[in-house]
Coordinates of C-alpha atoms in Angstrom, one line a residue:
X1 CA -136.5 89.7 92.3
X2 CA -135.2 90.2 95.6
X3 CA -136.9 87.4 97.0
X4 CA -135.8 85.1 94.4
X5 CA -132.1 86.1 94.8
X6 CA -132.7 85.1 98.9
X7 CA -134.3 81.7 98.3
X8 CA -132.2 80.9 95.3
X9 CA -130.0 78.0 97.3
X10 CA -132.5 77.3 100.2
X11 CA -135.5 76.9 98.4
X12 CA -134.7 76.7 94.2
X13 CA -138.3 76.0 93.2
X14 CA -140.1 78.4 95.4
X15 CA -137.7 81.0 94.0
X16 CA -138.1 79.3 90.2
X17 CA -142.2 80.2 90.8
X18 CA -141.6 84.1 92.3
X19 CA -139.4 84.3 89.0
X20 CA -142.3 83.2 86.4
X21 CA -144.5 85.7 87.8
X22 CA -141.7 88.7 87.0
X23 CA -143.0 90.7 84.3
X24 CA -140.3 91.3 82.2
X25 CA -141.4 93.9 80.2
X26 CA -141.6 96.3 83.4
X27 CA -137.3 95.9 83.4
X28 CA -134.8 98.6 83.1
X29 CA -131.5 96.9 81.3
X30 CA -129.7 95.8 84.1
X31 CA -133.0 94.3 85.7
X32 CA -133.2 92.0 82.5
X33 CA -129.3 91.1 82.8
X34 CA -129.8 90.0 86.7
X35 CA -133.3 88.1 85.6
X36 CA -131.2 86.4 82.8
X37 CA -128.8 85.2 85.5
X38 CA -131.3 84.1 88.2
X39 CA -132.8 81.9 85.1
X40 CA -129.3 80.6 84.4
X41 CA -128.7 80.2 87.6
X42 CA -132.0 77.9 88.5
X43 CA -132.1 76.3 85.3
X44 CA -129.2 74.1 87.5
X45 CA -131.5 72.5 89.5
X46 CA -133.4 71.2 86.6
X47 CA -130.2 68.9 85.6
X48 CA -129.6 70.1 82.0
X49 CA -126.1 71.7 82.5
X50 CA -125.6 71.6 78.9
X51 CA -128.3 73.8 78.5
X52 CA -127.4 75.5 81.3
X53 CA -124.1 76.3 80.1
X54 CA -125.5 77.6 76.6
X55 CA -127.6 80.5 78.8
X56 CA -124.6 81.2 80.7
X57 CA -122.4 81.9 77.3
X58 CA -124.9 83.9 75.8
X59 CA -125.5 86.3 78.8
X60 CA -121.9 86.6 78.6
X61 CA -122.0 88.4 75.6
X62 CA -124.2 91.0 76.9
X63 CA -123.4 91.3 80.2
X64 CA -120.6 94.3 80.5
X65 CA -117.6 94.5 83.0
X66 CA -119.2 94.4 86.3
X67 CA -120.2 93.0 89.6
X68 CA -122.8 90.8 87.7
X69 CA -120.4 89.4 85.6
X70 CA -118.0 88.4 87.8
X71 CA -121.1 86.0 89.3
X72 CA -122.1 84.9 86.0
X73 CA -118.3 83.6 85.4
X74 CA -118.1 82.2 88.9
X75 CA -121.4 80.2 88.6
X76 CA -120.7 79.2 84.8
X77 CA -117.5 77.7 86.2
X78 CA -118.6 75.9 89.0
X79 CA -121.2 74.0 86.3
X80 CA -118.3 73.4 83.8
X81 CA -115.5 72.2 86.8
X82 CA -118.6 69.5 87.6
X83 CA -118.8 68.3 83.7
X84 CA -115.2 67.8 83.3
X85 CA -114.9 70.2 80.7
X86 CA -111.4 71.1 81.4
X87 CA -110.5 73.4 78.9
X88 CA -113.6 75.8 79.4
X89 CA -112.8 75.4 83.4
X90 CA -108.7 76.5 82.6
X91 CA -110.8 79.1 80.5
X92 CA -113.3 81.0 82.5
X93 CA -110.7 80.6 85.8
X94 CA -108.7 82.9 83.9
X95 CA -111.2 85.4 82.6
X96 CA -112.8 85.5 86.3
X97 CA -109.5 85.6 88.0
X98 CA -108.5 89.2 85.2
X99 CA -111.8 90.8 85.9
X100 CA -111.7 90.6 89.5
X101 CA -108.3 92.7 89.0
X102 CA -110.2 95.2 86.6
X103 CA -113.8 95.6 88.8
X104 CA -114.4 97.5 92.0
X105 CA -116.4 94.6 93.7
X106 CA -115.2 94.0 97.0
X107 CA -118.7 92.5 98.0
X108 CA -118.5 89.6 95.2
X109 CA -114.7 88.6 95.7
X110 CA -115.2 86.1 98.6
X111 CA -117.7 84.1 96.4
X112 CA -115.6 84.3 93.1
X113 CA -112.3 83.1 95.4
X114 CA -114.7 80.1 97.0
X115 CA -115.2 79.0 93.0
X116 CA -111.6 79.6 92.1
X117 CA -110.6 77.8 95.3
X118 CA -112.9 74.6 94.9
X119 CA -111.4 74.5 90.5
X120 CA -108.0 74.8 91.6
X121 CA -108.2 72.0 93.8
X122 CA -110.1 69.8 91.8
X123 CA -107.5 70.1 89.2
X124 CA -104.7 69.4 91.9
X125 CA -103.0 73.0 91.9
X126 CA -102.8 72.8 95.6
X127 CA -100.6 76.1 95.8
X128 CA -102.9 77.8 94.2
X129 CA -105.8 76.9 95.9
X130 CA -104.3 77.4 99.0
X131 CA -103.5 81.8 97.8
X132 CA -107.3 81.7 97.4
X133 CA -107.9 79.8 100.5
X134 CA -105.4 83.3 102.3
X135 CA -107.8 85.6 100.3
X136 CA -110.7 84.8 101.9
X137 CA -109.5 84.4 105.1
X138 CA -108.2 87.7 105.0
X139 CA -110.8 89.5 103.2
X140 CA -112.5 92.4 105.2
X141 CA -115.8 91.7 104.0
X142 CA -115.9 87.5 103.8
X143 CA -118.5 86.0 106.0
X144 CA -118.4 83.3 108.6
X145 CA -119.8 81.0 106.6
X146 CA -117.1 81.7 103.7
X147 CA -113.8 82.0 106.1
X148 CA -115.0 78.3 107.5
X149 CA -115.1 77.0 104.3
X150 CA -112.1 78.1 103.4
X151 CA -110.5 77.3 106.3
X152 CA -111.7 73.7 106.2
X153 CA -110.2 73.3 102.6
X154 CA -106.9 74.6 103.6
X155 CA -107.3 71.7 106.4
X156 CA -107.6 69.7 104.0
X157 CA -105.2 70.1 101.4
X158 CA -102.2 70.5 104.4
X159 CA -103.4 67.0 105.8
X160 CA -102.7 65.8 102.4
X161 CA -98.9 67.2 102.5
X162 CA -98.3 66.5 105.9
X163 CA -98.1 70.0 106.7
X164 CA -100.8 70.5 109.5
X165 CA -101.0 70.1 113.4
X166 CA -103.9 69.8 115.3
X167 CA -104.9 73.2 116.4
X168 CA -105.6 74.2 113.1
X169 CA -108.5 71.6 113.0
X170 CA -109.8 73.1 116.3
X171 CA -109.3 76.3 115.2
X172 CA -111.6 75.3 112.2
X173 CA -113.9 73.6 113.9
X174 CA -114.3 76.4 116.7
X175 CA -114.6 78.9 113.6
X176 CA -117.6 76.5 111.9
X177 CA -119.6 76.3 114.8
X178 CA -119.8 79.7 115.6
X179 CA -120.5 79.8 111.8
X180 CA -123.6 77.2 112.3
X181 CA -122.1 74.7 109.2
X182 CA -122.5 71.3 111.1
X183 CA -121.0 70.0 107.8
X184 CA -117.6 71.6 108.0
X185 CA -117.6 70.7 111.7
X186 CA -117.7 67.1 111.3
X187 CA -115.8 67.5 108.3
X188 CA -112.8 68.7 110.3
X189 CA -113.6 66.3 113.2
X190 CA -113.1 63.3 110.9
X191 CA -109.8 65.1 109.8
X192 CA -108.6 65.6 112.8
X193 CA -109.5 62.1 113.4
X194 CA -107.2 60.9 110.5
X195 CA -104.4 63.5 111.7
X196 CA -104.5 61.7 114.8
X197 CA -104.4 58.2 112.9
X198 CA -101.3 59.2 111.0
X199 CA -99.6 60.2 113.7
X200 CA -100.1 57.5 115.7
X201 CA -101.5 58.7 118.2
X202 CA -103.9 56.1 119.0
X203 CA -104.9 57.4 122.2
X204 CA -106.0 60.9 121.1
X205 CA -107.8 59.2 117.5
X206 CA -109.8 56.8 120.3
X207 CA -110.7 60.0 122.9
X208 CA -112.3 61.8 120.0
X209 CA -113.6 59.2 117.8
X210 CA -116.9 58.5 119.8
X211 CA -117.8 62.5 119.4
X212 CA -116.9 62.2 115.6
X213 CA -118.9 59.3 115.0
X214 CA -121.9 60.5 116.3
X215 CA -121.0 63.6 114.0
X216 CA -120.8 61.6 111.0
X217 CA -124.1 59.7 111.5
X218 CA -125.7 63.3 111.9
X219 CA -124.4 64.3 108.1
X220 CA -126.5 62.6 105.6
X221 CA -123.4 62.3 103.2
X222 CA -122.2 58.9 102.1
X223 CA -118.7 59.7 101.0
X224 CA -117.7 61.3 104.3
X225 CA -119.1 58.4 106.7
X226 CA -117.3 55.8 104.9
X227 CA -114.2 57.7 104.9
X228 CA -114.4 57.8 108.4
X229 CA -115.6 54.4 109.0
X230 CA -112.8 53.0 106.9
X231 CA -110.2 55.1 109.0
X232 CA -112.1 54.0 112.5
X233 CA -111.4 50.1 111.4
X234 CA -107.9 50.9 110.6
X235 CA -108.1 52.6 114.6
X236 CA -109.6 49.5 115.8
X237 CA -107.1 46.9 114.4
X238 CA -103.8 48.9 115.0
X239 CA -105.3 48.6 119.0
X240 CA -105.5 44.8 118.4
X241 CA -110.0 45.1 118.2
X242 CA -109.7 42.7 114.9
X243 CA -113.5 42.1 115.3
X244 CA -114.9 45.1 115.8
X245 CA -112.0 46.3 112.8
X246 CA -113.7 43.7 110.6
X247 CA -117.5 44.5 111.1
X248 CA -116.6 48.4 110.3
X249 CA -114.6 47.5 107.7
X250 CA -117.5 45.3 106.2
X251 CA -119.7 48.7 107.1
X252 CA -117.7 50.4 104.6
X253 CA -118.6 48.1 102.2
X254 CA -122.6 48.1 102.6
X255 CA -122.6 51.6 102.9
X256 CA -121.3 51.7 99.3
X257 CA -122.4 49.5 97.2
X258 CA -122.2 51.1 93.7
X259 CA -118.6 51.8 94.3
X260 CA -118.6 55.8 94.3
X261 CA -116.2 56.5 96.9
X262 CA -113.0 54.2 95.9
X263 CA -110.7 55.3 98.5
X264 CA -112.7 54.7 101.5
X265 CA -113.2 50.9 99.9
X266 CA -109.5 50.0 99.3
X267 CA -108.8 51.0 102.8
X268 CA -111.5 48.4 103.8
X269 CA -110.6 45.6 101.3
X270 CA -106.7 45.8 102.3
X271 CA -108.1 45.8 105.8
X272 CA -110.4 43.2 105.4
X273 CA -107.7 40.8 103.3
X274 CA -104.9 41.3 106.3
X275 CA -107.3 40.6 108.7
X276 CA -108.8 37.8 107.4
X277 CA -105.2 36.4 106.2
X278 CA -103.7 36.5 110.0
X279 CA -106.6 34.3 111.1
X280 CA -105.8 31.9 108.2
X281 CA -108.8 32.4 106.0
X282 CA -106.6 32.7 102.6
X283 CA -109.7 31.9 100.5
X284 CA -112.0 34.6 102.1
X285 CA -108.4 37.0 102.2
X286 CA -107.6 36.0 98.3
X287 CA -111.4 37.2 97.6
X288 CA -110.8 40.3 99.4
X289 CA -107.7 41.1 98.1
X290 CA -109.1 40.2 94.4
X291 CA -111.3 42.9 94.7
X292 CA -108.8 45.1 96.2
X293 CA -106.8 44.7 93.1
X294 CA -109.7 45.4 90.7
X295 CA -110.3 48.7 92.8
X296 CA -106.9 50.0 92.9
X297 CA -106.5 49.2 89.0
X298 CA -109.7 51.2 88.4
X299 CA -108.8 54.6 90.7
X300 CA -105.4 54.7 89.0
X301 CA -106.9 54.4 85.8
X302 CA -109.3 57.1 86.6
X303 CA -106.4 59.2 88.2
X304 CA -104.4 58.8 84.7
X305 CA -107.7 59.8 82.8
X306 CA -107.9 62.5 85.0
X307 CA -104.3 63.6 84.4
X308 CA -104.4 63.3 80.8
X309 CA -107.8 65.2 80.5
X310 CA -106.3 68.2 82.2
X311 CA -102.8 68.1 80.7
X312 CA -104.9 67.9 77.1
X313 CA -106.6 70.8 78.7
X314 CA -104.1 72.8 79.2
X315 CA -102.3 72.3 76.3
X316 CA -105.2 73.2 74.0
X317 CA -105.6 76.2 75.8
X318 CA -101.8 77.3 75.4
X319 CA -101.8 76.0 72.0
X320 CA -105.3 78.8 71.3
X321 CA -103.0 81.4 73.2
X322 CA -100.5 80.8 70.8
X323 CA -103.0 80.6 67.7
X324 CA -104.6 83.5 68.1
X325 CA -100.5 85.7 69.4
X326 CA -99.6 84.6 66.0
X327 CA -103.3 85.7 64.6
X328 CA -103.2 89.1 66.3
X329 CA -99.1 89.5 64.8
X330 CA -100.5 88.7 61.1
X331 CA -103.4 91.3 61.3
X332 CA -101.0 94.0 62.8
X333 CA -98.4 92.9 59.8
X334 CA -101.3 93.6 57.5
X335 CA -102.4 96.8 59.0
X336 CA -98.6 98.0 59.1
X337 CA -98.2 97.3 55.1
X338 CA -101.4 99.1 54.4
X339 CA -100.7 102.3 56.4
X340 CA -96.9 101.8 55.0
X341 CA -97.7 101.3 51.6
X342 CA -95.4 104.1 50.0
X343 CA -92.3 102.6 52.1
X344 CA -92.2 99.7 50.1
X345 CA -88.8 98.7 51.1
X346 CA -89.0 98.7 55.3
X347 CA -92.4 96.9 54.9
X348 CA -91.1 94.2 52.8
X349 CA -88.3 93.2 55.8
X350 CA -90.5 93.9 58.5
X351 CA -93.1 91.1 56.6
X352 CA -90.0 88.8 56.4
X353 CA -88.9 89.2 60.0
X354 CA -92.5 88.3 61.0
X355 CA -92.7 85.5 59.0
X356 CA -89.2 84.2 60.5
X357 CA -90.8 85.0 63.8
X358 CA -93.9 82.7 63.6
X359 CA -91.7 79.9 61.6
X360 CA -89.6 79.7 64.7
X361 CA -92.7 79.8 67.1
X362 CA -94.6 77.1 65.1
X363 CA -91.2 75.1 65.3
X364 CA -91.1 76.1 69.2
X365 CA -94.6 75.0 69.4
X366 CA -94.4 71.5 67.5
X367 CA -91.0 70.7 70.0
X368 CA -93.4 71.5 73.1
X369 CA -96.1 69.6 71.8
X370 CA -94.1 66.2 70.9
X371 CA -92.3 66.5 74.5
X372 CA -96.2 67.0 76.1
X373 CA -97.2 63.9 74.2
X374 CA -94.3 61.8 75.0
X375 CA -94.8 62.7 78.7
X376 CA -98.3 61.6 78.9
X377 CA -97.7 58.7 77.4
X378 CA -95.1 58.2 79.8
X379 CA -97.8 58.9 82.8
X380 CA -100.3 56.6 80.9
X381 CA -97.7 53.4 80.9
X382 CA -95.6 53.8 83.8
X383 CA -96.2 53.4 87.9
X384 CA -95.5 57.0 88.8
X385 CA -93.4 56.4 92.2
X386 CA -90.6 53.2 91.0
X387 CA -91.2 53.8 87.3
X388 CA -91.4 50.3 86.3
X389 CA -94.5 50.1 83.6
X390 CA -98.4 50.2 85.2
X391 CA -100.8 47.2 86.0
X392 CA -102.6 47.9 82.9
X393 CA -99.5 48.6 80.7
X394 CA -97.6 45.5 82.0
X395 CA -101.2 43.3 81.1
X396 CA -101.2 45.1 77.9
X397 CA -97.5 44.2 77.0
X398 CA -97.8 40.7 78.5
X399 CA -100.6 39.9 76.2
X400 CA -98.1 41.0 73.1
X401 CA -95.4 38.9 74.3
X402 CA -97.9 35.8 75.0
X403 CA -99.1 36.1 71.7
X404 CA -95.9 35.9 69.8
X405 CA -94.5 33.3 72.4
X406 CA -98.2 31.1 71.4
X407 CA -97.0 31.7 67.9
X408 CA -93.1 30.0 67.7
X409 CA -94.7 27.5 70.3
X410 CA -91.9 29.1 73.1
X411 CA -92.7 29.1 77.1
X412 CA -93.1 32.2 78.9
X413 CA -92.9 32.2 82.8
X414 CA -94.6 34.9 84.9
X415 CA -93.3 35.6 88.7
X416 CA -95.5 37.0 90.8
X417 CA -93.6 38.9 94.3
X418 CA -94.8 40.4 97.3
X419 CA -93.0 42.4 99.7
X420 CA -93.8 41.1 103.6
X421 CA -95.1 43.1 106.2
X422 CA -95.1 46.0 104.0
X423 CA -98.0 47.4 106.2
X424 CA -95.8 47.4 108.9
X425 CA -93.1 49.2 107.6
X426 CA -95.3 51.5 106.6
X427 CA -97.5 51.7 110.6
X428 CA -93.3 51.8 112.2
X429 CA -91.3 54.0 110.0
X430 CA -93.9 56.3 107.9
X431 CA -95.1 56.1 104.4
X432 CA -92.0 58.1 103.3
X433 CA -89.5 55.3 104.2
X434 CA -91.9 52.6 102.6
X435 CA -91.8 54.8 99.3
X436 CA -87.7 54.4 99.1
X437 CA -88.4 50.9 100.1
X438 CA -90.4 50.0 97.2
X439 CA -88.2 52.1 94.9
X440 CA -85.2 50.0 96.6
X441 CA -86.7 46.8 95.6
X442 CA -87.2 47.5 92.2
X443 CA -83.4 49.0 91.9
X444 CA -82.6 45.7 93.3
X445 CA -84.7 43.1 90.4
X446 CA -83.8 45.5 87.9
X447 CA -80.0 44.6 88.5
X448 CA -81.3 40.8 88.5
X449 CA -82.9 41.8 84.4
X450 CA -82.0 41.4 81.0
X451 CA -82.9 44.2 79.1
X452 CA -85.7 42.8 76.4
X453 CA -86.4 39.5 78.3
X454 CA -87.3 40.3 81.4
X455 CA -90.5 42.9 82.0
X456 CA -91.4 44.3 85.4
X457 CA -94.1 45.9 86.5
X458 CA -96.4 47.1 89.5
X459 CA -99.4 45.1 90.2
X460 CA -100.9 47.1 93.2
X461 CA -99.6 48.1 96.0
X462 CA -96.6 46.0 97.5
X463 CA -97.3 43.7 94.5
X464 CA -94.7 43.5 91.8
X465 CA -94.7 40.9 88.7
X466 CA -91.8 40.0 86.5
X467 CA -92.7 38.3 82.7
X468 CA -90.0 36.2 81.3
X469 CA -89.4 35.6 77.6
X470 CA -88.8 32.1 76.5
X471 CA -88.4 30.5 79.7
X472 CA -89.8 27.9 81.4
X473 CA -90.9 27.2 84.9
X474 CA -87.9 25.8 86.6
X475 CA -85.1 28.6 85.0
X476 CA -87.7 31.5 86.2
X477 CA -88.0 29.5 90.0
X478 CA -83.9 30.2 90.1
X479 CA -84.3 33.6 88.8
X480 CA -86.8 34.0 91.8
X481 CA -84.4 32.5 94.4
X482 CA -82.1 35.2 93.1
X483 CA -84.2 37.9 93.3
X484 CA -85.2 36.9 96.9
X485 CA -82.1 36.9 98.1
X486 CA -81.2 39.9 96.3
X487 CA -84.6 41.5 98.1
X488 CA -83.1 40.2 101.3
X489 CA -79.7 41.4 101.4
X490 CA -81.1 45.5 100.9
X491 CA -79.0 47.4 103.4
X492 CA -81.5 49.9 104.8
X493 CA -79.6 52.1 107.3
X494 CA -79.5 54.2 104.3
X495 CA -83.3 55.2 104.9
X496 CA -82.4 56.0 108.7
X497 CA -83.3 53.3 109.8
X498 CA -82.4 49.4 110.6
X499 CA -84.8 46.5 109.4
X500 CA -85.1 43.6 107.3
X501 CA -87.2 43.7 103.5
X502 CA -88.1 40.2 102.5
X503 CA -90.6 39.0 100.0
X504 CA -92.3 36.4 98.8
X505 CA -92.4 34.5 95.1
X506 CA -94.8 32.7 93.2
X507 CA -93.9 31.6 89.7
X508 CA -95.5 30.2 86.4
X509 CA -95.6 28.9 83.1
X510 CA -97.2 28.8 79.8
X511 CA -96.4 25.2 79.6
X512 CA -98.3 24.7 82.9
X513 CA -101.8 26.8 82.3
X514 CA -101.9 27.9 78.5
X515 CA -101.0 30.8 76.6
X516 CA -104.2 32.8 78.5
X517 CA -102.9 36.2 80.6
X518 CA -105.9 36.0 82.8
X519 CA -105.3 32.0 83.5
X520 CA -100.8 32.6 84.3
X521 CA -102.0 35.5 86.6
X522 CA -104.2 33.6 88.6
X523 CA -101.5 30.5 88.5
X524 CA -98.8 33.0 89.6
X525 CA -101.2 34.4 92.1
X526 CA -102.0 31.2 93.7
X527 CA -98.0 30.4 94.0
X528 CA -97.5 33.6 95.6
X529 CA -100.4 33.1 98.2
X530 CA -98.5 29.5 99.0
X531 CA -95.7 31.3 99.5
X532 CA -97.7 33.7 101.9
X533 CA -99.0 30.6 103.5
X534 CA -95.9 28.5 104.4
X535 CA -93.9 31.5 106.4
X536 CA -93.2 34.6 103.5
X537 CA -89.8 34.9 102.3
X538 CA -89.6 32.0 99.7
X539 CA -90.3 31.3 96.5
X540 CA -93.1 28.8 95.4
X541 CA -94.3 27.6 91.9
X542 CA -97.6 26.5 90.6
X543 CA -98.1 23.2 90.8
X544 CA -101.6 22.9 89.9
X545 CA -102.6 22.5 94.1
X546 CA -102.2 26.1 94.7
X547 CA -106.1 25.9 93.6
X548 CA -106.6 23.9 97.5
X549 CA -105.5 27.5 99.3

């Protein structure tokens, strides 16, 4: 089996055929465990994870504490991370991470840490991806191959937090190519690419981004050429290239059709909107952006999905814990009255303390578990960085108010705002600053509200609507003017820095385009893009020509 174990990842059905010709029968005990696993193992490649899962769990059962198991609970979790079955991830992450504390296996920690490593970031536990990220880069016996890796994922994750520089990316790459992984290479190259791109230093991202493209092409993987493609536009337009920006932007969007990689797109769409906006295309910019919208909502939405699948993940698996602590007190409360039987009296307050005990940790229990639920729907409804409600949540809630509104035959106005040059706040002062601007601006309309009349939310982006109970087009145009001026008067030296926050309006009515959410959007929409049109910083209503833009 020997030969099977070495072509297992290089060549899976050479090593499925040398493993059909085993005779079982002629296995000791521990042969049959490790033939069991190789079976498990290659039944992967033939795309049935449930079933491959099932032959996992029951060699489980058989297999003892050992070197064996700990691959048999690294693979199985590396098949259940990739199904999204949460709670058997949070599961066998924790059995794997205990035994590798109970079993002498030196030689198997580096792979085990690589599948702990990859889960934990997956589920967005950075730190403690990052410990087993210092594990294997500091383990005596980890290959090459396995410190590169590692390496290139702590690259990663730091980029992220803004906690890297850039000889960590050389260091990487120096590391991966004495390593021969081509892969990792590039994949640090385009990193260091962005690292360059974030810190503005355009100079450095254009010496190196020749060598990384030429990378990238080399790497048959989708998701990585787009995202560097997408960051190579954003290179080209911040040097003033805007046509060689747009045709890699529009790059980005052939090389993905189906939509897979979401992130790489929105970079291209926002691009490809601004671009097309500054050369006064605002239909061609409105389609883009349209799109962009539709791709943002759908991320987040994912991202929330994601969230609330692994909070509900967690929780069951605490809320087991818990079952089976209180299971494990019962049986030893039953155990103590039948060895205690003749001290009838100490039993019989022992029983009643217990009982007291799991009343007050069911109660305990039921308090976390309302709080859990009342957070996530919080995350579910609410934009996580100003805290006003969610695209989705402030459609859903719209749609409620336009239906009673439709009912008592009252107007409802919807204001559409968008802050100016938000981009370049964001290119001049860092992301950071544009954060506590958009937190600012919604501070600031907030003030301008009535509780239970007015409801805000965050569109996308920069892009911020306000629905108005009973009111018509020309009291919400006022309410606008307010707002802008509001907007406009932010003092900012408070962020550390001196410059102006405008935005611009676009307002409608019920009484204009129906009681239809999709058809006031789209009214709004077009005011706002008017607005956009005739110099930013105003505030325009629908008029039924905004459809001429």
């Amino acid at each position: 089996m020997a030969r099977t174990e070495a072509l297992r990842l290089s060549d899976p059905s050479t090593a499925m055929g040398l493993l059909s010709e085993v005779d079982q029968n002629s296995l000791n005990q521990a042969e049959r465990l490790r033939y069991r696993y190789l079976e498990a193992y290659l039944s992967t490649f033939n795309g049935d994870l449930d079933h491959t899962l099932a032959m996992y769990s029951a060699l489980l059962e058989d297999v003892p504490e050992s070197a064996l198991r700990i691959r048999v609970l690294t693979s199985m979790l590396g098949v259940a991370s990739y199904k999204k079955n949460w709670r058997q991830s949070f599961e066998l992450a924790g059995s794997l991470d205990d035994l590798l504390e109970q079993v002498r296996a030196p030689e198997r920690q580096p792979e085990a840490y690589k599948g702990l490593l990859v889960f934990y970031n997956n589920v967005e536990q950075q730190d403690i991806a990052l410990v087993y990220a210092s594990r294997i880069l500091n383990h005596t016996l980890a290959t090459k191959e396995s410190k590169c890796f590692a390496l290139t994922m702590r690259n990663e994750i730091n980029l992220k937090r803004q906690a890297v520089n850039e000889n960590a990316f050389y260091d990487a790459i120096s590391l991966c190519e004495s390593a021969k992984q081509p892969y990792y290479v590039t994949f640090n190259n385009v990193h260091l690419f962005e690292f360059y791109l974030e810190q503005q230093e355009l100079d450095k991202a254009q010496i190196i981004a020749q060598d990384a493209l030429r990378k990238v092409n080399s790497v048959d993987f989708v998701y990585l050429r787009s995202s560097f493609i997408a960051a190579y536009a954003r290179l080209k337009a911040a040097m003033g290239d805007t046509e060689e920006a747009r045709k890699l932007a529009l790059d980005v969007l052939q090389l993905d059709k189906a939509e897979q990689f979401q992130e790489s797109l929105i970079d291209a769409y926002q691009l490809l909107s601004t671009l097309e906006a500054d050369a006064g295309n605002f239909a061609q910019a409105y389609a883009y952006l349209t799109t962009l919208n539709r791709l943002e909502a759908s991320f987040h939405s994912e991202q929330v999905a994601k969230s609330l699948a692994l909070q509900q993940a967690r929780f069951d698996l605490k809320n087991k814990e818990s079952q089976i602590e209180l299971l494990d007190k019962k049986n030893q409360l039953l155990s103590t009255e039948s060895e205690l039987v003749q001290e009838q009296v100490q039993s019989m307050i022992m029983a009643l303390g217990l009982a007291v005990f799991a009343v007050i940790a069911l109660l305990f229990w039921s308090y976390r578990t309302r709080r859990l639920q009342n957070r996530l729907r919080h995350l579910a409804t609410t934009d996580a960085l100003t805290g006003v409600y969610n695209r989705g949540h402030f459609a859903e809630r719209s749609q409620q108010l336009i239906s009673k509104a439709s009912d008592n035959s009252q107007p409802i106005s919807l204001i559409f705002f968008d802050l100016d040059h938000f981009k370049r706040i964001n290119d001049t002062h860092g992301h950071q600053i544009g954060d506590w601007v958009l937190c600012e601006v919604v501070k600031t309309i907030e003030q301008c509200c009535i509780a239970n009349k007015h409801l805000v939310g965050r569109i996308g982006g920069e892009e911020f609507g306000i629905l108005m109970d009973n009111t018509d087009q020309s009291t919400a145009l006022a309410f606008a003017e307010r707002c802008r001026e509001a907007i406009n008067t932010i003092d900012t030296h408070f962020s550390g820095f001196n410059f102006n926050i405008s935005a611009s309006f676009g307002v409608s009515d019920t009484r204009q385009v129906g009681y239809n959410l999709d058809n006031l959007f789209s009214a709004s929409d077009l005011a706002l893009y008017q607005s956009k049109k005739y110099g930013r910083n105003q505030v325009c209503g629908y008029d039924g020509s905004a459809s001429d833009l």
